[in-house]
Short mmCIF file of C-alpha atoms and ligand atoms in Angstrom, two decimals:
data_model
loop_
_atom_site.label_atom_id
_atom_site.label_comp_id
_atom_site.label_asym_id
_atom_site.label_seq_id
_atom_site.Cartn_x
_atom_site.Cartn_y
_atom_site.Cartn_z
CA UNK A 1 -46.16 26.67 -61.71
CA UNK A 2 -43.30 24.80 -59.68
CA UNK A 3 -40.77 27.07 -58.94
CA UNK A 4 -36.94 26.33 -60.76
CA UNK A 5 -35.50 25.63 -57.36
CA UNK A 6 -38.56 23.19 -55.99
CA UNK A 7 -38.19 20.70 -59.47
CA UNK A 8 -36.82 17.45 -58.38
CA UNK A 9 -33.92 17.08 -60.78
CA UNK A 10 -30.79 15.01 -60.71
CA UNK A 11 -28.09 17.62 -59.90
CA UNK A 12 -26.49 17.37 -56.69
CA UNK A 13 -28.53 19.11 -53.75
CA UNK A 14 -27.00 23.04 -53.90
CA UNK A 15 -24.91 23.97 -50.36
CA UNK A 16 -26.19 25.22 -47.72
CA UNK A 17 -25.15 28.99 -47.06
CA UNK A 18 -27.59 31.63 -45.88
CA UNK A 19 -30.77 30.00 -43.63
CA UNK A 20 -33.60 31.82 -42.12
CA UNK A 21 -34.70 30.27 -39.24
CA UNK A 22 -38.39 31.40 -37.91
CA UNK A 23 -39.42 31.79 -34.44
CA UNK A 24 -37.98 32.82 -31.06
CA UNK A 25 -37.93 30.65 -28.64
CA UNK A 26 -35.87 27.90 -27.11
CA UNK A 27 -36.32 25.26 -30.03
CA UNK A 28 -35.06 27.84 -32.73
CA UNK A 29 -32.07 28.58 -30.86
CA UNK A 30 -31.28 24.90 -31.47
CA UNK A 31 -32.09 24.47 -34.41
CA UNK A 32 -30.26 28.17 -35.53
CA UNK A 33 -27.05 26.36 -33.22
CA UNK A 34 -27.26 23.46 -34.85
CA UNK A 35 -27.74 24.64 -38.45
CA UNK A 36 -24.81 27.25 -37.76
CA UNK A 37 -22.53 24.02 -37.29
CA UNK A 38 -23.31 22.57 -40.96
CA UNK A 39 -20.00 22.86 -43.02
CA UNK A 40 -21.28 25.03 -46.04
CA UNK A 41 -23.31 27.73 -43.41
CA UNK A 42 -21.92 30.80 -43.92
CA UNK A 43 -24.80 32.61 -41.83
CA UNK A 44 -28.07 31.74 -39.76
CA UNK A 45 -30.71 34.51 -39.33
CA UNK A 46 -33.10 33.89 -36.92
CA UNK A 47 -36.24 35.96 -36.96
CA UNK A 48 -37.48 36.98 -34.47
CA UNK A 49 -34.70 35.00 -32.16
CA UNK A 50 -34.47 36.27 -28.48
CA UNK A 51 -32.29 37.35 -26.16
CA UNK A 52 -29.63 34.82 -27.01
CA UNK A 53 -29.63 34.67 -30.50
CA UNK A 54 -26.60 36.87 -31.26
CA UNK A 55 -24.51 34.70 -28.86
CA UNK A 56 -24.97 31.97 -30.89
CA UNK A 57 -21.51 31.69 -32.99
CA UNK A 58 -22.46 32.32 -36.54
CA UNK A 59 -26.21 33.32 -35.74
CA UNK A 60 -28.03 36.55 -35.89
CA UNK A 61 -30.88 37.66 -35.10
CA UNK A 62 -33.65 39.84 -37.69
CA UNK A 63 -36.14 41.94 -36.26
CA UNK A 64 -39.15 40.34 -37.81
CA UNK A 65 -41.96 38.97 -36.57
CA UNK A 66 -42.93 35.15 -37.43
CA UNK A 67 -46.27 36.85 -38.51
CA UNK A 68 -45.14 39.09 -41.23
CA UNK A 69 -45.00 37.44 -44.45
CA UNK A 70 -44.19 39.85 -46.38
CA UNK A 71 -41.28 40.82 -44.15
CA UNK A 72 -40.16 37.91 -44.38
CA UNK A 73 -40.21 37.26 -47.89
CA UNK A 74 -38.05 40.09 -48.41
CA UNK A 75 -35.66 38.94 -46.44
CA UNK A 76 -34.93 35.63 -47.98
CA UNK A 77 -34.68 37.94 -51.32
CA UNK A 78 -32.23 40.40 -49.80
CA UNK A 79 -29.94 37.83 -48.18
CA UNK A 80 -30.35 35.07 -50.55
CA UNK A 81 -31.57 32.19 -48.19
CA UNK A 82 -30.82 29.19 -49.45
CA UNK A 83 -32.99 27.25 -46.86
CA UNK A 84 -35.62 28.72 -44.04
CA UNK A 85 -36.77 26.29 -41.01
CA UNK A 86 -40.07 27.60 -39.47
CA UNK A 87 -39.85 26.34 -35.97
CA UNK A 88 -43.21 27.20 -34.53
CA UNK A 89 -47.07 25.85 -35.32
CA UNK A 90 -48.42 29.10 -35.44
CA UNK A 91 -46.98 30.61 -38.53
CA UNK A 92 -47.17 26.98 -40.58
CA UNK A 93 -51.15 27.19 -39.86
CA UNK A 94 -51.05 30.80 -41.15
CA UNK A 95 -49.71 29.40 -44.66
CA UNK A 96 -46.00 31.08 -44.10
CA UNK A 97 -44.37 28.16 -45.88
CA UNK A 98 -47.17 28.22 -49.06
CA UNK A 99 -46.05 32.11 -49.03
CA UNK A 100 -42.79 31.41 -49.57
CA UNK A 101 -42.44 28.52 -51.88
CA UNK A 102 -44.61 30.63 -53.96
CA UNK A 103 -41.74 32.81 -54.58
CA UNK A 104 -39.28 30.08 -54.70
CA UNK A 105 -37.81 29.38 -52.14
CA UNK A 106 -37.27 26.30 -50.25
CA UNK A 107 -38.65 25.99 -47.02
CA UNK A 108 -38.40 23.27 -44.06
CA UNK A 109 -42.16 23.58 -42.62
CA UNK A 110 -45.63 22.03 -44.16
CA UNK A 111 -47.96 24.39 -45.71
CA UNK A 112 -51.27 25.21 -44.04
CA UNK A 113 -52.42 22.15 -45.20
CA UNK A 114 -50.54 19.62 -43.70
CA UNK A 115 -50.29 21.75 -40.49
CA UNK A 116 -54.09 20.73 -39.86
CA UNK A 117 -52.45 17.34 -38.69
CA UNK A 118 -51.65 20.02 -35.39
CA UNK A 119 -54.08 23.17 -36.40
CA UNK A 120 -57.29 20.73 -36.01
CA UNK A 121 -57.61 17.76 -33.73
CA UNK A 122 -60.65 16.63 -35.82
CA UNK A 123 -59.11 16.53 -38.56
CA UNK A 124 -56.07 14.79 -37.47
CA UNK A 125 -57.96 12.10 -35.98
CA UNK A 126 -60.41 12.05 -39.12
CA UNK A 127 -57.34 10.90 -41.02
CA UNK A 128 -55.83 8.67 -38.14
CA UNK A 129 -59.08 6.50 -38.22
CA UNK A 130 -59.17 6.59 -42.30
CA UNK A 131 -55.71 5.02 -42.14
CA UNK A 132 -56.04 2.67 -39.71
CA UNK A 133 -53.38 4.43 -37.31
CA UNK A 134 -53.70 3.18 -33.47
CA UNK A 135 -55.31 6.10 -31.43
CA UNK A 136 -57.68 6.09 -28.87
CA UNK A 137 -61.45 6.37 -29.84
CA UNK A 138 -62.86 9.28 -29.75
CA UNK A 139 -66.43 11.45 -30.73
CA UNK A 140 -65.75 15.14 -32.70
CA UNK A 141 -68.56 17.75 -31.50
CA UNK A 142 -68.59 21.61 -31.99
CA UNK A 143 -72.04 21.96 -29.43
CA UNK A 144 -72.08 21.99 -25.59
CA UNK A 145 -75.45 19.70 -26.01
CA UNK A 146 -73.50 17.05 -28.09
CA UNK A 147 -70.87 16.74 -26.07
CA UNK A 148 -72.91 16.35 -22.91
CA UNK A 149 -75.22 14.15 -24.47
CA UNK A 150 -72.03 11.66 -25.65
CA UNK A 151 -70.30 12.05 -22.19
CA UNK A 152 -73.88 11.05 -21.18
CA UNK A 153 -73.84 7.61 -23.06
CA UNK A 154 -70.46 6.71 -21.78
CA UNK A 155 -70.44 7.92 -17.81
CA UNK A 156 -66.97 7.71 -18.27
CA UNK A 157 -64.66 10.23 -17.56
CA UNK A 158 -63.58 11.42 -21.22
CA UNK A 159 -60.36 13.69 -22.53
CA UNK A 160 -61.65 16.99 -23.45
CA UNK A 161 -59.89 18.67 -26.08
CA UNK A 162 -60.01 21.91 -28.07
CA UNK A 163 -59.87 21.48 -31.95
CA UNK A 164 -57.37 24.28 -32.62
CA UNK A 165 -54.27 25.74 -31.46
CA UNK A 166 -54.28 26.54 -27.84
CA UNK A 167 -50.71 26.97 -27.26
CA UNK A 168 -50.75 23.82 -25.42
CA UNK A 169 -53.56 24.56 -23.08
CA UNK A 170 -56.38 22.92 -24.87
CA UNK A 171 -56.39 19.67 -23.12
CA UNK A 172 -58.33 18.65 -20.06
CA UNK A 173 -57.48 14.87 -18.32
CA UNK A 174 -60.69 14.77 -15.68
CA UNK A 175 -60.84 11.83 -13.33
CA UNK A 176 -64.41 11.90 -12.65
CA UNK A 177 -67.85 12.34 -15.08
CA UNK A 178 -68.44 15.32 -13.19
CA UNK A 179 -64.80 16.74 -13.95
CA UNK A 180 -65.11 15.78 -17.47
CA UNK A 181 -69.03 17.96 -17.28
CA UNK A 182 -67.08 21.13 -15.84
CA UNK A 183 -64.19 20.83 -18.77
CA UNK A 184 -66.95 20.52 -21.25
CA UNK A 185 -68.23 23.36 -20.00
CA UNK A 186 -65.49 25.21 -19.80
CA UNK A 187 -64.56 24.53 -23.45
CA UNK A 188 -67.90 25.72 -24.70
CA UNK A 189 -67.91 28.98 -22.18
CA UNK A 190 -65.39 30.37 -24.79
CA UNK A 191 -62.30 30.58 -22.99
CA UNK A 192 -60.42 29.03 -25.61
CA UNK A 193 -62.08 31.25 -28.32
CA UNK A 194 -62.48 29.74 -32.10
CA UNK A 195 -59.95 26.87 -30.64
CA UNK A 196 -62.88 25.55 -28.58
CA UNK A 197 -65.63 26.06 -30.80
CA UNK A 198 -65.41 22.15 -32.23
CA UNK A 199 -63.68 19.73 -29.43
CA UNK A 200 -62.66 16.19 -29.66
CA UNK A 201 -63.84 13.92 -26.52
CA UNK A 202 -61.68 10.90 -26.61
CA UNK A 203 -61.45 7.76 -24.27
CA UNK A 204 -59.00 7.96 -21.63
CA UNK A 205 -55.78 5.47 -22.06
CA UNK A 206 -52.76 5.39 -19.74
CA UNK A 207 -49.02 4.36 -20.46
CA UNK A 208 -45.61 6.53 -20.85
CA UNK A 209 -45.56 9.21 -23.59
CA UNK A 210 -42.86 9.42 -25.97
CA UNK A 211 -42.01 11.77 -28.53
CA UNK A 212 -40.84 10.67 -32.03
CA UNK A 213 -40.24 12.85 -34.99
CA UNK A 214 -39.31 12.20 -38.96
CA UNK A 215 -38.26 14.20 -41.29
CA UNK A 216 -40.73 14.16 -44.16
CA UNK A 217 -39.85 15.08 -47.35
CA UNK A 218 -43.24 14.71 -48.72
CA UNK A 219 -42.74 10.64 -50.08
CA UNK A 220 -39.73 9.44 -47.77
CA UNK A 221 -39.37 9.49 -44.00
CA UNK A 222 -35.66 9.76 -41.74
CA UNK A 223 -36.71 9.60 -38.08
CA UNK A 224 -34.53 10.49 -35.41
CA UNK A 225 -34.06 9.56 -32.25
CA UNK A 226 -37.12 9.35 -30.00
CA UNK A 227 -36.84 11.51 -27.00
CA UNK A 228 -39.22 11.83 -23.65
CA UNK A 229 -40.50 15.45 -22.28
CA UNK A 230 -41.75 16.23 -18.87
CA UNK A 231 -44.88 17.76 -19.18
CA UNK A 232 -45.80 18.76 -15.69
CA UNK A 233 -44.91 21.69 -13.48
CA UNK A 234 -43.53 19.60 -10.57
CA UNK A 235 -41.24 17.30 -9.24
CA UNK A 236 -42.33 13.45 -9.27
CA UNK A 237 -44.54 14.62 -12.54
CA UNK A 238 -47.51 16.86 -10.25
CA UNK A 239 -49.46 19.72 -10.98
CA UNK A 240 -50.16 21.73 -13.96
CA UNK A 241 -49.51 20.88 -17.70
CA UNK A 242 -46.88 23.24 -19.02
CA UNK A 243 -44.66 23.63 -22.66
CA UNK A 244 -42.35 21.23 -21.18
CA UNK A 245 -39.47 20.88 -18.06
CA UNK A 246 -37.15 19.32 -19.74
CA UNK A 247 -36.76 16.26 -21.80
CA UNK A 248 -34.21 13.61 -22.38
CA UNK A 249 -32.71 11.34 -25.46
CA UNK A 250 -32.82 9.01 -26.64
CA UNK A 251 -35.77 7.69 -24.77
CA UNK A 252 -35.02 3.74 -24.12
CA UNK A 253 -39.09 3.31 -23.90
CA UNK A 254 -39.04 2.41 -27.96
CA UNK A 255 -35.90 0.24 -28.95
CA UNK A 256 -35.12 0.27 -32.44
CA UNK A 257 -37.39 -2.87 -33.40
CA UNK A 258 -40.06 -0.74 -31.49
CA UNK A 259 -39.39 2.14 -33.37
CA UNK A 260 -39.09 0.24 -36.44
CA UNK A 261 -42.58 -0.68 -35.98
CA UNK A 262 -43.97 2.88 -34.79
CA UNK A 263 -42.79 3.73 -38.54
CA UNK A 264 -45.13 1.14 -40.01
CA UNK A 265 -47.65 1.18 -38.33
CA UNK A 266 -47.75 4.76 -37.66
CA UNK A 267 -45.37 7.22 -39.40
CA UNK A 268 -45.77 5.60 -42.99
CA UNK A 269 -49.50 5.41 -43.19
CA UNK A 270 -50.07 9.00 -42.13
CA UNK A 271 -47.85 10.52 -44.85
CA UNK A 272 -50.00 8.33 -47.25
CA UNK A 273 -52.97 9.30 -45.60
CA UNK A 274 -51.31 13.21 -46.33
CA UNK A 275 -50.45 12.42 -49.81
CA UNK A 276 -53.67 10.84 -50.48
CA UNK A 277 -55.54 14.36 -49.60
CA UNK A 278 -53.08 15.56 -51.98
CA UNK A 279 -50.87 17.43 -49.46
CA UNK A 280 -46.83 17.35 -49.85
CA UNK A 281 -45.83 17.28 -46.35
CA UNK A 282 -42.48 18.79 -46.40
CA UNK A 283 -41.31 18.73 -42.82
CA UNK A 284 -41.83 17.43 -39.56
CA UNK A 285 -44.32 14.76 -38.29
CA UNK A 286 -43.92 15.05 -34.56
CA UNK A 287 -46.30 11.77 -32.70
CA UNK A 288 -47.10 11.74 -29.48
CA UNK A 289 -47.49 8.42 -28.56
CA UNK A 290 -48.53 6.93 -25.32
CA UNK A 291 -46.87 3.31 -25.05
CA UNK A 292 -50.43 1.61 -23.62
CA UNK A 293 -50.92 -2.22 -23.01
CA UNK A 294 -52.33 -2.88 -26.19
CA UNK A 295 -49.14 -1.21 -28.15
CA UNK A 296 -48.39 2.63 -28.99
CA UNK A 297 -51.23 4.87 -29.46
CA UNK A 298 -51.05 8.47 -30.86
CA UNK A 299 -51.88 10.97 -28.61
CA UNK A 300 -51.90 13.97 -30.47
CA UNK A 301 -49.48 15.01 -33.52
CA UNK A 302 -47.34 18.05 -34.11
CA UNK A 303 -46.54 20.40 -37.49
CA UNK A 304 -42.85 20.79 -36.09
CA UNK A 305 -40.25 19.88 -33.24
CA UNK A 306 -41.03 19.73 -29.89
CA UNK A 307 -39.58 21.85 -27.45
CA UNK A 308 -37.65 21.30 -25.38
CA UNK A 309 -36.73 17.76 -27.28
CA UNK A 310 -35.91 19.82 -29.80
CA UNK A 311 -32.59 21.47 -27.81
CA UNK A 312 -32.34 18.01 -26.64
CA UNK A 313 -31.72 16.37 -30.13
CA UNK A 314 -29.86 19.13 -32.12
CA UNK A 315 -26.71 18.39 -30.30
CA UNK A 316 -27.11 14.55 -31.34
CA UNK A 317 -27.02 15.45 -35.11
CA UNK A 318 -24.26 15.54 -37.33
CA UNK A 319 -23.28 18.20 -39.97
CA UNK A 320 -25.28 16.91 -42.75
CA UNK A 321 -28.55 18.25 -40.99
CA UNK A 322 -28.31 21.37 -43.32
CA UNK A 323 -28.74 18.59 -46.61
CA UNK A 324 -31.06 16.85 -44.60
CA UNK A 325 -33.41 19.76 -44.12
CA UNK A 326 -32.97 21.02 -47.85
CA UNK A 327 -33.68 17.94 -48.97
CA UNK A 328 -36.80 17.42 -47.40
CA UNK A 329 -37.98 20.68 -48.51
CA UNK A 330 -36.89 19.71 -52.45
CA UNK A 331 -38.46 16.72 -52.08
CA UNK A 332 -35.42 15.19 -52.49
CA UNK A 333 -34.69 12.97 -49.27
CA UNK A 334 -33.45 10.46 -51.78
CA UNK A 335 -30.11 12.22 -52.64
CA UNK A 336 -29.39 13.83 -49.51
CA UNK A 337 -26.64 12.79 -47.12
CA UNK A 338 -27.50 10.04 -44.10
CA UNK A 339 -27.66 12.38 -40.92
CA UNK A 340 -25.43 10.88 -38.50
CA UNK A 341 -26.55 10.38 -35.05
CA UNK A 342 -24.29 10.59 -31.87
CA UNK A 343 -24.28 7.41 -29.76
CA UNK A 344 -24.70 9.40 -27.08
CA UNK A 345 -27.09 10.65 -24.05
CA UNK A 346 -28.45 14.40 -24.11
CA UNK A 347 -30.37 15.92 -21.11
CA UNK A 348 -32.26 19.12 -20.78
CA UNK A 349 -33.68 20.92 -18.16
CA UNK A 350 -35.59 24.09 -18.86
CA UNK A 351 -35.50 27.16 -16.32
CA UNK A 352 -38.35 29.00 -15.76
CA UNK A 353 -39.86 32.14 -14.26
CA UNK A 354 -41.36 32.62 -10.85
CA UNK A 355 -45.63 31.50 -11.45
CA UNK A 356 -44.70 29.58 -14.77
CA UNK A 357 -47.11 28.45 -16.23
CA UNK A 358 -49.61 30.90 -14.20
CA UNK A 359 -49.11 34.79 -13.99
CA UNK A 360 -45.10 34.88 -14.56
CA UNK A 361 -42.34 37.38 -13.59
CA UNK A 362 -40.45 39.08 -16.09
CA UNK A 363 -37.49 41.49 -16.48
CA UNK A 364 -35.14 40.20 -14.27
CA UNK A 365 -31.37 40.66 -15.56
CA UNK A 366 -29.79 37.01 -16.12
CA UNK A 367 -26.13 35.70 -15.10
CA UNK A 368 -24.09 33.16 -16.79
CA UNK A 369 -21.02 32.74 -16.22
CA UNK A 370 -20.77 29.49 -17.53
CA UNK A 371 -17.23 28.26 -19.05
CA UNK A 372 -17.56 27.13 -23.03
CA UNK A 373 -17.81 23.17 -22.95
CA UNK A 374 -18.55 20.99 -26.16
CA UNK A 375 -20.50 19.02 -24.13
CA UNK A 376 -22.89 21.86 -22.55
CA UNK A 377 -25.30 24.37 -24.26
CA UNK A 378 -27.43 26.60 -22.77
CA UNK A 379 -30.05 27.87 -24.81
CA UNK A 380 -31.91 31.01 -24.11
CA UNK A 381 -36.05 30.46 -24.76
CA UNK A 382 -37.87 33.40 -22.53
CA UNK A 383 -35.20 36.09 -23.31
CA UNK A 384 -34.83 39.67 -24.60
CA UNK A 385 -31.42 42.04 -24.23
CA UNK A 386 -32.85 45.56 -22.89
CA UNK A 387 -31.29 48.65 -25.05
CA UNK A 388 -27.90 48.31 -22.72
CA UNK A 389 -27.22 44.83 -24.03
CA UNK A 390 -28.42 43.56 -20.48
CA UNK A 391 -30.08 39.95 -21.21
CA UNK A 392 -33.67 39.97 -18.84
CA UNK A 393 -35.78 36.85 -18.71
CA UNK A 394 -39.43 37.98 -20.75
CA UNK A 395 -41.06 34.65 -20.83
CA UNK A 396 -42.39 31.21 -18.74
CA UNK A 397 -39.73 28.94 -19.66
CA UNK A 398 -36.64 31.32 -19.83
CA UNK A 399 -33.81 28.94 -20.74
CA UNK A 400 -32.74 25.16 -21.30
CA UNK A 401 -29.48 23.76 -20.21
CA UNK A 402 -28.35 21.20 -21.83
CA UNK A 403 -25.73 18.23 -22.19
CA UNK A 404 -24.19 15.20 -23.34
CA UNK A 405 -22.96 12.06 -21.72
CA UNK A 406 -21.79 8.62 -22.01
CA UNK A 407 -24.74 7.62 -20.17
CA UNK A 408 -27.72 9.41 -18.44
CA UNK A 409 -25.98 10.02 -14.92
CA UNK A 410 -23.45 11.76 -16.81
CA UNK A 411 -25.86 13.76 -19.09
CA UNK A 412 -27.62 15.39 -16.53
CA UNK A 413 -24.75 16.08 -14.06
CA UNK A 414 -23.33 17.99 -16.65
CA UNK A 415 -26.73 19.92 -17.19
CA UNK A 416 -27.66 20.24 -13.60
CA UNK A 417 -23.66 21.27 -12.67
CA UNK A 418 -23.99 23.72 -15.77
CA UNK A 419 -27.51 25.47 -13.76
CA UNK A 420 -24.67 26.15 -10.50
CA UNK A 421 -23.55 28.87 -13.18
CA UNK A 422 -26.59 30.74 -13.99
CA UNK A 423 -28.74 32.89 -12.11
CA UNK A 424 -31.64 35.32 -12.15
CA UNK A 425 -34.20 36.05 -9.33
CA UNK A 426 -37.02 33.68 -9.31
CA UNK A 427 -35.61 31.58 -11.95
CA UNK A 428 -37.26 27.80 -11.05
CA UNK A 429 -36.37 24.25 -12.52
CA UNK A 430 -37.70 20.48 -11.75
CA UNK A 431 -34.50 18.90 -9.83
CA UNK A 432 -35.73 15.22 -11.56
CA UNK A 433 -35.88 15.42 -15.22
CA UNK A 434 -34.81 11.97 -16.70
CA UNK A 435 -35.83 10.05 -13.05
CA UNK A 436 -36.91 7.01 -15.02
CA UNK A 437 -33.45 6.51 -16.84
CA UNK A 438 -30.91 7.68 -14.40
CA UNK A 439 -29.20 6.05 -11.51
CA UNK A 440 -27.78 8.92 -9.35
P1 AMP B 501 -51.74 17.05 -25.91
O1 AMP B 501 -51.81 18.54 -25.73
O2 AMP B 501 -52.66 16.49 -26.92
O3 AMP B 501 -50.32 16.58 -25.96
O4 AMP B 501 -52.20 16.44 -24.51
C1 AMP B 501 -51.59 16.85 -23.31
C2 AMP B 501 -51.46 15.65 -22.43
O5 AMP B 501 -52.74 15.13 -22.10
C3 AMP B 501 -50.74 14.47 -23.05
O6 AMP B 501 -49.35 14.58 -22.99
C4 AMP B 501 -51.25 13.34 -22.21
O7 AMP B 501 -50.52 13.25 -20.99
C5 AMP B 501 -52.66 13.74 -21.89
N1 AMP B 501 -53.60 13.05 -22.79
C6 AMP B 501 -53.98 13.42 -24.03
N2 AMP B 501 -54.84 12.52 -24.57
C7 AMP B 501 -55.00 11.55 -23.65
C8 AMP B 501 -55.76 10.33 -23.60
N3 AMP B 501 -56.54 9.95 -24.62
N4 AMP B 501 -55.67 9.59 -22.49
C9 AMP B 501 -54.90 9.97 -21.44
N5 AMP B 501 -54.15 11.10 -21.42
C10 AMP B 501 -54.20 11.88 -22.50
N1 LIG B 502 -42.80 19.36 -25.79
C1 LIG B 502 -44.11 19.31 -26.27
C2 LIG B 502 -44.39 20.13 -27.44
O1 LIG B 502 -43.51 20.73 -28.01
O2 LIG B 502 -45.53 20.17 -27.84
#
């Protein structure tokens, strides 16, 4: 039975007072930020939020964690949320959304279904090839002896990737066969536990990677500006994969006639590949495409924002995101307001710990003494307060500065300027986020 408050009906789309956002990290502190500046937001509880959360004008944060359904549940009863956004992949794979729109109430996030576009790569590129969406080609295994015996036909080195989540780690880039043999390996040794049990080999294709997300409200799509992350550890784009250094947006790689395209020949056939599995996607398609000779190619796809484009973006949005957001989990895109966009540049840089992303160091107090600036945010990601109110970095990527500028230079001096006034021991960033768009 469809809830009262899911049925598509022709009222106007109810304000926007009490939100739950889920998760604790960098990307919900935007979102929480953002969705705190909405005009009808009267609160923004942010479960379980970090060390940061209660700084946030308007936000605050709920001791619960994303995994407790029933928790959570509660919680939207007791404070009458009007609207929850579940940042992270984790708890959409787990069903959280289906939990809660089974007690009516409206929810920002796909259901475990239409998470498997993230949860499985087989899957994903099962319905990428039924649709006809550009991606590279690729073989789906689940034995060590099948994928040696493909990466035996080809003696070429192949992409080795784990089917399920793997909090980012699940991908292997080898430049020779016998690279690709060890990651195979590897994959099959266990080290990635259930996530590596099934792996998708794919061919190996080479460009820039951009990030763009839309807003899905199961049948209609509103995309927002595309926005490029840093994926590496180090300067000049070295070394270890990692969550993300910092990111950048919009991301002049895809104009809008490219973009334009990227939503028909991309964006629009996967949510009819979704709704022709039966799934009502009601959230966020996040591609990552790679920008190769022969056109954009998806990478991989996401369940939810990236991070950290996601800190990068929010301050780009105008105050109709709350309507946005409740409209795409009504299924009601149609009526809601048009989300302005600022013509503007936005720059992030994300600090990290000492050893990010190996063995990190934690518990260190952090110092801001930053000066409030419209055009600055810093948004805490790896952060706890310790029972004195003392905020101590607790994970790899601890914070992300960001800012806003009439072009790029500006952008990032602000952000990098706004890093002279924060400090904790060990705390590490990459000094050239945004190299390919700025001059200085
Ligand atoms: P993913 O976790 O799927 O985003 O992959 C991590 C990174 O691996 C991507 O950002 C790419 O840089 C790289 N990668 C993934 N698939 C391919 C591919 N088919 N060819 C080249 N690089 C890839
Ligand atoms: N920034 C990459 C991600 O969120 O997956």
């Amino acid at each position: 039975m469809v809830s009262p408050s899911l049925r598509t009906t022709a009222d106007p789309l109810p304000p926007v007072r009490h939100v739950l956002v889920v998760g604790g990290g960098g990307r919900e502190n935007a979102l929480a930020w953002a969705l705190a500046r909405c005009p009808d937001t009267e609160k923004v509880l942010v479960a379980p939020g970090n060390g940061g959360t209660a700084g946030l004008p308007g936000c605050t944060v709920l001791a619960i964690g994303e995994q407790d359904h029933q928790r959570l549940l509660a919680a939207c009863q007791e404070e009458a949320i009007d609207l929850v956004v579940i940042g992270p992949e984790a708890p959409l794979a787990a069903g959280l959304a289906d939990h809660l729109r089974a007690h009516g109430i409206a929810v920002f996030g796909p259901g475990g279904d239409g998470a498997q576009l993230e949860a499985s790569k087989q899957w994903a590129k099962a319905l990428m090839v039924e649709a006809g969406i550009p991606t590279a080609g690729h073989w789906s295994v689940s034995s060590l002896e099948e994928a040696l015996a493909v990466l035996e036909e080809q003696q070429q080195p192949l992409v080795v990737k784990a089917d399920g989540l793997a909090a980012g780690k699940g991908v292997t880039v080898p430049d020779t066969v016998e690279d690709c043999r060890r990651a195979i390996e590897e994959m099959f040794s266990g080290r990635f536990g259930d996530a590596g049990s099934a792996v998708v080999l794919e061919e190996r294709t080479s460009g820039p990677e951009v990030s763009v997300f839309a807003l899905s409200d199961g049948e209609r799509l509103v995309l927002l500006p595309t926005a490029q992350d840093h994926k590496r550890i180090g300067e000049g784009d070295v070394g270890p994969n990692t969550g993300g250094m910092g990111a950048y947006a919009p991301a002049p790689l895809l104009d809008a006639d490219g973009l334009a395209d990227v939503r028909r020949t991309i964006l629009e056939p996967t949510l009819a590949a979704l709704q022709g599995r039966g799934i009502n996607y009601r959230g966020v398609i996040y591609a990552g495409l790679m920008l190769t000779p022969k056109g954009p190619s998806v990478i991989e796809f996401n369940c939810r924002f990236g991070d950290p484009e996601c800190e990068t973006l929010m301050p780009l949005l105008g105050p109709e995101l709350a309507q946005v957001l409740l409209a795409c989990a009504l299924g009601r895109l149609d009526q809601a307001p048009e989300l302005s966009i600022a013509n503007r540049c936005s720059a992030c840089v994300i600090v990290a710990a000492a050893g990010y992303p190996g063995e990190i160091r934690r518990g260190d107090p952090i110092s801001v003494t930053l000066e409030a600036n419209a055009e600055q945010q810093l948004f805490h990601a790896g952060t706890r307060l310790d029972t004195d109110g003392q905020c101590l970095s607790s994970g790899g990527r601890v914070l992300a500065m960001v800012a806003q500028g009439d072009d790029f230079d500006q952008a990032f001096a602000r952000a990098y300027g706004g890093l002279e006034h924060v400090h904790f021991e060990g705390m590490t960033y990459r000094r050239d986020i945004g190299h390919q768009v700025r001059r200085s």
